[in-house]
Amino acid sequence: MIRYFTAGESHGPALSAIVEGMPAGISIAPEDINDELARRQRGYGRGGRMNIETDTAAVLSGIRFGKTIGSPITLQIENRDWKNWTVKMAQFEQPEENIPAITIPRPGHADLTGMIKYGFQDIRPVIERASARETAARVAACSLAKVFLRHAGIQIGSYVSAIGPAGEIAPSPKMQELLSQGAASLSRAADASCVRMLDKENEEAAIAAIDKAKEDGDTLGGIIEVFITGVPLGLGTYVQHDRRLDASLAAALLSIQAVKGVEIGSAFDNARRPGSQVHDEMYVEDGSAPVRKTNRAGGIEGSMSNGQVIHLRAAMKPIATLMSPLHSFDLSSMEAHLSHIERSDTCAVPACSVIAEAVVAPILANALLEKTGGDHLEEILERLNAYKASIAKQFQA
Ligand code: EPS
């Protein structure tokens, strides 16, 4: 089973990740990791930090001659901004100069609770690790699982359906067409837009909304659509709570900074309709494999993939650092004060969609490994193909 950890502060020397359990024999090129890191850095509405960084991962272990060897893989991404923080973020030396403590928490951020929970007199250490900069390490780590899934014919793609008031969450016909070519096509189309939207009109409205928010010193959240194609039926299981595919996918999405809501298929709309208008009916012709004309379940029934496209939706709240600060207070004086201002983004929804693609990859990869077992790619693919053949046989008249 694949598991990974990340380490690193936003303005420390580097971000690191250790990925354990990747099967052997998977070809990995540096671009497989670095292209995903570059995608994460893009998007209209980002702040100044992305102009400083050019995230690339150094591979310190686990890959030999371009292939995984089954050993833990260590990845390291240098923080270029570190050179400006060597004093403020020094590991050992006490700075001679007085570094003013940050004592005014931002509503909506980890600041207040983190500071009290860990017993700090300064919010800085909370800001450093709660920062969404950590997602660079996650994207790098999860890009490996994405490559593994690609070998198994499973593609993950995403686009942004709404940013603040702009856009709409109804599936577009364009999306259906792109999905039929695999979820990666959907992502390629979204990557062509600076807000990762598929529709020009929505894109223009989103850009205008971001411009307005920036002018107002405000921030915007949005809605992200994730699709996974090529998933064989039967990944995940209903037999135990912690092996349910829908629950694991939702947890992965909710683990992304600022993601506060997850939907599978059209779950919230389904909740307001009678069952007759919700469940995806099955049609068979001459003993063929069952055909569904709808996918309101989002490709998961009984917590297992049902062979349809998996569709997940995530809601990202607006970033908590506002240039027009909100009401807060100073912990050192316990007096009212406007909240702390820290360099930040106006909108990071496009980046969040790339992160969403990444974090679901190890979940799917583990569900696949649970089905097939196996320590190296060839063995896994052999078993997967045998399983797929047995399903096809089942549906033969
Ligand atoms: C981010 C890096 C951060 C922020 C942003 C995302 O860098 P800095 O704090 O130096 O500007 O731009 O993080 C946040 C919005 C946050 O609340 O922490 C990144 O690499 O994605």
mmCIF file of C-alpha atoms in Angstrom, residues 11 82-103 115 120-125 127-128 332 340 342:
data_model
loop_
_atom_site.group_PDB
_atom_site.id
_atom_site.type_symbol
_atom_site.label_atom_id
_atom_site.label_comp_id
_atom_site.label_asym_id
_atom_site.label_seq_id
_atom_site.Cartn_x
_atom_site.Cartn_y
_atom_site.Cartn_z
ATOM 1 C CA HIS A 11 9.692 29.680 4.244
ATOM 2 C CA TRP A 82 14.351 30.693 1.956
ATOM 3 C CA LYS A 83 17.248 33.024 1.260
ATOM 4 C CA ASN A 84 15.012 35.882 2.477
ATOM 5 C CA TRP A 85 14.060 34.025 5.656
ATOM 6 C CA THR A 86 17.325 32.581 6.973
ATOM 7 C CA VAL A 87 17.177 34.791 10.067
ATOM 8 C CA LYS A 88 13.422 34.710 10.744
ATOM 9 C CA MET A 89 13.269 30.969 10.201
ATOM 10 C CA ALA A 90 16.724 29.946 11.486
ATOM 11 C CA GLN A 91 16.716 26.399 12.859
ATOM 12 C CA PHE A 92 19.256 26.994 15.624
ATOM 13 C CA GLU A 93 20.713 30.487 15.834
ATOM 14 C CA GLN A 94 18.797 32.939 18.006
ATOM 15 C CA PRO A 95 18.609 36.118 15.900
ATOM 16 C CA GLU A 96 20.429 39.122 17.368
ATOM 17 C CA GLU A 97 17.792 41.465 15.994
ATOM 18 C CA ASN A 98 14.346 41.474 17.564
ATOM 19 C CA ILE A 99 11.893 39.552 15.363
ATOM 20 C CA PRO A 100 8.445 40.940 16.185
ATOM 21 C CA ALA A 101 5.985 38.189 17.101
ATOM 22 C CA ILE A 102 2.762 37.921 15.098
ATOM 23 C CA THR A 103 -0.042 38.051 17.661
ATOM 24 C CA MET A 115 -1.041 29.113 18.602
ATOM 25 C CA PHE A 120 3.355 29.513 20.993
ATOM 26 C CA GLN A 121 3.713 33.212 21.785
ATOM 27 C CA ASP A 122 4.028 33.905 18.052
ATOM 28 C CA ILE A 123 1.722 32.802 15.203
ATOM 29 C CA ARG A 124 4.657 32.405 12.771
ATOM 30 C CA PRO A 125 5.187 28.624 13.276
ATOM 31 C CA ILE A 127 1.482 30.098 9.456
ATOM 32 C CA GLU A 128 4.525 28.203 8.247
ATOM 33 C CA SER A 332 -0.636 40.228 23.517
ATOM 34 C CA HIS A 340 -2.727 40.261 10.363
ATOM 35 C CA GLU A 342 0.604 38.285 5.122
#
